[in-house]
GROMACS .gro file of C-alpha atoms in nm:
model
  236
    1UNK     CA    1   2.281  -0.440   2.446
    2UNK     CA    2   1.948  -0.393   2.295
    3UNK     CA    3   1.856  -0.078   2.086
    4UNK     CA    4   1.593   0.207   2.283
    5UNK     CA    5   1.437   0.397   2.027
    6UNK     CA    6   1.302   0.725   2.050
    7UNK     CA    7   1.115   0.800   1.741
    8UNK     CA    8   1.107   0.586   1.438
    9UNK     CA    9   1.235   0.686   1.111
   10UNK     CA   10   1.019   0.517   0.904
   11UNK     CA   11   0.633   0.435   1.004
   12UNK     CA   12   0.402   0.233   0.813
   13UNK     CA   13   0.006   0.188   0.811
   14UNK     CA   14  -0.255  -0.069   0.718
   15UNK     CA   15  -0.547   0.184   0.688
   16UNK     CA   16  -0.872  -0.041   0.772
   17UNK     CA   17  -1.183  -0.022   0.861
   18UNK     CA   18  -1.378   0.273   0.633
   19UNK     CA   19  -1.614   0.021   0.487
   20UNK     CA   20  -1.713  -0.073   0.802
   21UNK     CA   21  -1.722   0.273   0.963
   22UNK     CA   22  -1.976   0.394   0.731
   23UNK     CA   23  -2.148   0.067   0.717
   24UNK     CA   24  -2.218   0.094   1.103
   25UNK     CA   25  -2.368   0.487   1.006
   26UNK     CA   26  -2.574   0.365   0.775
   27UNK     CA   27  -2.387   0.500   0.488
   28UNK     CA   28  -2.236   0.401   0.155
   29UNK     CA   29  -1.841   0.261   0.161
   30UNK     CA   30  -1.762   0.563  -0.028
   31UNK     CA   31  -1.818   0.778   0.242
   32UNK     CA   32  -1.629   0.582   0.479
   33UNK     CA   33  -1.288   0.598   0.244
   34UNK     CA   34  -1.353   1.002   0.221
   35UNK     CA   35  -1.358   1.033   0.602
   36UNK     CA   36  -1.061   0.813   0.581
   37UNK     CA   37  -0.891   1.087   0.374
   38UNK     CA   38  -0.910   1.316   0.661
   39UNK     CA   39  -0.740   1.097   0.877
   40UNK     CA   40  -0.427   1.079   0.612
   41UNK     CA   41  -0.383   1.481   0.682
   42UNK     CA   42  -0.386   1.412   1.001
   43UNK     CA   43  -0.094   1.157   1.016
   44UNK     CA   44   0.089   1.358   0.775
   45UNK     CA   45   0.068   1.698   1.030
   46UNK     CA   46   0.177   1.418   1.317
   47UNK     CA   47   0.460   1.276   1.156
   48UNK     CA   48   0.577   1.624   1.029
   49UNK     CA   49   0.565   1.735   1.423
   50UNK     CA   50   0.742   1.481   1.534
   51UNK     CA   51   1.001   1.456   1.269
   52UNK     CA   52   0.910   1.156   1.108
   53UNK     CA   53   1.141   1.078   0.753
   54UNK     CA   54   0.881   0.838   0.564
   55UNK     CA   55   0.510   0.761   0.589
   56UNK     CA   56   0.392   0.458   0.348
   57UNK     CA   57   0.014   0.440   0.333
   58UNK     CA   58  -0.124   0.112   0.232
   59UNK     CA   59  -0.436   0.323   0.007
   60UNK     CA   60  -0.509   0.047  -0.204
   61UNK     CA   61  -0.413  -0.356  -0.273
   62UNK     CA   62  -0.400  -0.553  -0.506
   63UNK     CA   63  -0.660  -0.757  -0.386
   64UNK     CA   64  -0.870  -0.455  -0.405
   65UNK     CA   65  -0.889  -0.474  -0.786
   66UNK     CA   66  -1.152  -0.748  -0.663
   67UNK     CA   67  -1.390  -0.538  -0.547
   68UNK     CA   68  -1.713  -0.402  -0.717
   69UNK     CA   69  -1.615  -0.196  -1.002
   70UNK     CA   70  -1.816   0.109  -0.840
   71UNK     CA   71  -1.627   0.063  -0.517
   72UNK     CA   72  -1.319   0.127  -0.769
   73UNK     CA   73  -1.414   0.423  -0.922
   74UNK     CA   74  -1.517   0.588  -0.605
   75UNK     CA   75  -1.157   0.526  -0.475
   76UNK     CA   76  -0.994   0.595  -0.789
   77UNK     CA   77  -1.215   0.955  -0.792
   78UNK     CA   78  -1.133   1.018  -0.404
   79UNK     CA   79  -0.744   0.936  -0.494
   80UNK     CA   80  -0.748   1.228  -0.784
   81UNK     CA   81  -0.934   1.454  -0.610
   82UNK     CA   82  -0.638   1.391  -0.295
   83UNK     CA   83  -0.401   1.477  -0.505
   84UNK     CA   84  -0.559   1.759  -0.657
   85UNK     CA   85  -0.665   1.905  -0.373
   86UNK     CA   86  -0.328   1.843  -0.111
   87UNK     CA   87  -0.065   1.901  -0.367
   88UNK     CA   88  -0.010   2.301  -0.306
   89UNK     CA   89  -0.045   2.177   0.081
   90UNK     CA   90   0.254   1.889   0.037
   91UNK     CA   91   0.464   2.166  -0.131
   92UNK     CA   92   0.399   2.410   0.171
   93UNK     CA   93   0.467   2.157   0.422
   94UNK     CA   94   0.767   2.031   0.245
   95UNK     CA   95   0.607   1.698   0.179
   96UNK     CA   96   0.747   1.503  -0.125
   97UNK     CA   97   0.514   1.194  -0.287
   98UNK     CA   98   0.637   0.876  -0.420
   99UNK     CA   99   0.430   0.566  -0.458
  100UNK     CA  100   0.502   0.200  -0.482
  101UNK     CA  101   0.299  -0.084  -0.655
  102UNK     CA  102   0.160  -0.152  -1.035
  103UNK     CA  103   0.112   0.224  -1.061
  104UNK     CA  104   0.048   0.096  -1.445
  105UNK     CA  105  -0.268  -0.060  -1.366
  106UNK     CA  106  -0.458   0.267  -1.208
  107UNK     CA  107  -0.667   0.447  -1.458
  108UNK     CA  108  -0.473   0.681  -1.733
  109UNK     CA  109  -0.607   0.984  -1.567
  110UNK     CA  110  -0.479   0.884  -1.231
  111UNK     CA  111  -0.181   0.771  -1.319
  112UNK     CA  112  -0.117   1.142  -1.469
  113UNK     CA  113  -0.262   1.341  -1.178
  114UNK     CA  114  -0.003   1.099  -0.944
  115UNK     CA  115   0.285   1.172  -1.188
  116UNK     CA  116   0.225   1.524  -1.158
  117UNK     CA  117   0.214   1.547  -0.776
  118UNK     CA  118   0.551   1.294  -0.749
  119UNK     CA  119   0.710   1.537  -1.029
  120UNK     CA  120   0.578   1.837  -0.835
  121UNK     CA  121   0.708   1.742  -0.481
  122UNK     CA  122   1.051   1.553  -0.568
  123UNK     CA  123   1.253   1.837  -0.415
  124UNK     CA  124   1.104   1.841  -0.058
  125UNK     CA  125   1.283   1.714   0.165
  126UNK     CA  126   1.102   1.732   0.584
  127UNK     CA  127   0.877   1.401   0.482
  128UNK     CA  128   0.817   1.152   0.228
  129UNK     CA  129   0.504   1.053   0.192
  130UNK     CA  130   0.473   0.677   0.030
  131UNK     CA  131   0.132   0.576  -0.081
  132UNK     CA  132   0.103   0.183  -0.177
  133UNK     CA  133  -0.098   0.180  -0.477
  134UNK     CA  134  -0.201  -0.167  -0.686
  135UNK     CA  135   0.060  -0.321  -0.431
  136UNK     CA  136   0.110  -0.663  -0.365
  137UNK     CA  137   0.402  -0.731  -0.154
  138UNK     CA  138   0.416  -1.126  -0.299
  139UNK     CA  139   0.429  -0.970  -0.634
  140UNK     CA  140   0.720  -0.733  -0.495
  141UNK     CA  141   0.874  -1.003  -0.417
  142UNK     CA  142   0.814  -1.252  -0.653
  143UNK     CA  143   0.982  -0.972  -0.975
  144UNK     CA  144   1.241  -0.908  -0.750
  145UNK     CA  145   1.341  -1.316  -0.761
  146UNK     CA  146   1.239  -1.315  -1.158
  147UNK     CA  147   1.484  -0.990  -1.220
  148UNK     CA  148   1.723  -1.199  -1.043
  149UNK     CA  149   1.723  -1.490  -1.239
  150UNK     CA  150   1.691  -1.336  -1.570
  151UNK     CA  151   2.046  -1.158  -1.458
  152UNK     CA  152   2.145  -1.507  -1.429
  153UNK     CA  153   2.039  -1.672  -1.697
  154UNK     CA  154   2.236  -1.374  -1.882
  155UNK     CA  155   2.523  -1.419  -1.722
  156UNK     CA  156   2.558  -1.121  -1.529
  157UNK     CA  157   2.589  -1.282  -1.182
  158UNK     CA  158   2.588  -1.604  -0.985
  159UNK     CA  159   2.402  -1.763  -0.715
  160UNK     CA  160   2.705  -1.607  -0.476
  161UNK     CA  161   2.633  -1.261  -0.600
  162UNK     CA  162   2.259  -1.307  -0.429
  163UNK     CA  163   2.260  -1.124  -0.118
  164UNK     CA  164   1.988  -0.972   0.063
  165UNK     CA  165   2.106  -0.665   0.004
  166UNK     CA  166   2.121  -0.704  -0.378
  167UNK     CA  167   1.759  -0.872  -0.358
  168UNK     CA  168   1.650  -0.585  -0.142
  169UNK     CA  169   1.768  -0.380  -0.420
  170UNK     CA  170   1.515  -0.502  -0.697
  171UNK     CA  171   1.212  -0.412  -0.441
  172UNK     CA  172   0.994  -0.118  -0.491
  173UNK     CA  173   1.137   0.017  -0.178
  174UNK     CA  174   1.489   0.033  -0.322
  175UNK     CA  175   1.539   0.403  -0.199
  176UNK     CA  176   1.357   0.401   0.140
  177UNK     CA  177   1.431   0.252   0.457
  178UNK     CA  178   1.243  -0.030   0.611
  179UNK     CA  179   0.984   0.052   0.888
  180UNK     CA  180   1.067   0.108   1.211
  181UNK     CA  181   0.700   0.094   1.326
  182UNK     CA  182   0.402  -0.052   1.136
  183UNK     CA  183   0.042   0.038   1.268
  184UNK     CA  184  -0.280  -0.140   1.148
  185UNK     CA  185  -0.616   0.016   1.224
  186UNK     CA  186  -0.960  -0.205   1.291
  187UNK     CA  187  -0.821  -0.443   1.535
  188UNK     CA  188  -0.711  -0.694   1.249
  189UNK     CA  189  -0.388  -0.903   1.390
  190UNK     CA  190  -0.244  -0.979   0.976
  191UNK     CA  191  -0.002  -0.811   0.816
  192UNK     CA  192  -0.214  -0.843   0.463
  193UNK     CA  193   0.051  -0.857   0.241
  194UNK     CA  194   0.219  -0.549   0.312
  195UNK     CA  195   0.600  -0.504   0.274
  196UNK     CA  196   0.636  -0.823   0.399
  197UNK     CA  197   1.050  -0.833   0.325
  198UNK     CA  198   1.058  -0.450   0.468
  199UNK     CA  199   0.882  -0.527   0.820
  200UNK     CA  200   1.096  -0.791   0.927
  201UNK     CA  201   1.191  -0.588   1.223
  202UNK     CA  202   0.920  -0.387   1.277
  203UNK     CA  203   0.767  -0.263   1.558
  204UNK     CA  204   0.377  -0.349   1.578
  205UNK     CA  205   0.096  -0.154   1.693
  206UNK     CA  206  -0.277  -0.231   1.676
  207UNK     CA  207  -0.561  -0.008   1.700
  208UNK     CA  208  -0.929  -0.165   1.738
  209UNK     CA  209  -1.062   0.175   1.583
  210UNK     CA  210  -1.137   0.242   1.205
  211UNK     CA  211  -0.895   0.408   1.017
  212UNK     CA  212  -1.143   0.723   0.959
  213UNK     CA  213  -1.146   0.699   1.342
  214UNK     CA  214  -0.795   0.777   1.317
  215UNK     CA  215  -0.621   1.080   1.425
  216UNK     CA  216  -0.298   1.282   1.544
  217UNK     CA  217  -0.346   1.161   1.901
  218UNK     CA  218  -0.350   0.821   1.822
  219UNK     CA  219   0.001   0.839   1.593
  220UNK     CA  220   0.182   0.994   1.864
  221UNK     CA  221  -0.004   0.743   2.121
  222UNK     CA  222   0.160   0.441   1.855
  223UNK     CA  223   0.527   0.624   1.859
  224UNK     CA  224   0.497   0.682   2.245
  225UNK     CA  225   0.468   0.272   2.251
  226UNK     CA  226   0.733   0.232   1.954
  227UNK     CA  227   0.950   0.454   2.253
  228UNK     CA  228   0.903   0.208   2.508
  229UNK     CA  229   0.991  -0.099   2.349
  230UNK     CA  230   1.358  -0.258   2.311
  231UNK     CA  231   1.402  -0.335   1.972
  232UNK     CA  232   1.679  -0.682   1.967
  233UNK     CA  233   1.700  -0.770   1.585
  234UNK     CA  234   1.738  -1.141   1.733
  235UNK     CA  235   1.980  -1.042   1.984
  236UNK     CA  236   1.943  -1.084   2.388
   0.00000   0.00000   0.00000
């Protein structure tokens, strides 16, 4: 019989579109990744209401590292002054941070202000908040197979030890469960290289609005469609 779900564990979200929200207001990109900010508190109070365990936020790619270097530091600024600013709120709403990606590559004094807010939060418990940071899920993937092999080559397992459970283990996602749900913002129909070995299964939901656009009603609109669907895993 196929699985009804209620209310996903695990919800993930492409956040697209503030580039071309502000562009279409006349204003600078920047502007259009803070409004997007605003529409992060607002999926964190949703998810919190409705009892959601994890929330990974794709905040920035590693494509991204592409864009113009003031586009960067804009993002990198907005991203400290986030986690200055929401850190006493995460530890009042019980929120605890984590983040996935090549944290190594952000800027020394983000990387501190993030290690702060993970260290600050790792006790709470009602919601895990994930943010994607310098991710690339190819790269995920591709250390996984390389941490693999070098085991190997060692001698400390064979090709028969390779499950995908064991490979699953080497992700970044070691210690969270895969999405249930996965929305993308901005009408886009591409996954853009986001946990692609962690949405196998997941549940997709498209919005045609910018992510600034973005709000509580539209999160519990996505998990009222996640309800409605029969989720098979292959199965009849």
């Amino acid at each position: 019989m196929p699985e009804t779900p209620t209310t996903p564990k695990h919800i993930a979200i492409i956040m697209d579109g503030n580039g071309r929200w502000a562009k279409e207001r006349g204003l600078p990109r920047r502007e259009g990744h803070r409004a997007g900010a605003e529409s992060v508190r607002e999926c964190v109070e949703a998810c919190k209401q409705l009892g959601i365990g994890y929330l990974t936020l794709y905040a920035f790619s590693s494509e991204n590292w592409n864009r113009p270097a003031a586009e960067i530091t804009a993002l990198m600024a907005l991203l400290e002054r986030f986690l200055d600013q929401k850190a006493d709120e995460m530890m009042k709403q019980d929120v605890r941070l984590q983040a996935i990606g090549h944290i190594e590559r952000l800027p020394e004094k983000t990387r501190k202000k993030l290690r702060t807010a993970i260290e600050r939060t790792a006790n709470n418990k009602s919601l895990t908040l994930v943010l994607a940071l310098s991710y690339g899920s190819r790269e995920e993937i591709t250390e996984a197979a390389r941490s693999l092999v070098k085991d190997a080559s060692e001698g400390r397992l064979t090709a028969a030890d390779v499950t995908k459970e064991l490979f699953a283990s080497r992700l970044y996602t070691h210690d969270i469960p895969d999405p249930d749900l996965m929305i993308r913002t901005s009408g886009e129909m591409r996954v853009s290289n986001f946990l692609l070995w962690q949405i196998s299964y997941a549940e997709l939901v498209i919005f045609k609005k910018f992510w600034p656009d973005f709000g509580q009603s539209d999160l519990f609109e996505a998990v009222e469609e996640y309800s409605r669907r029969h989720r098979r895993f292959g199965g009849l």
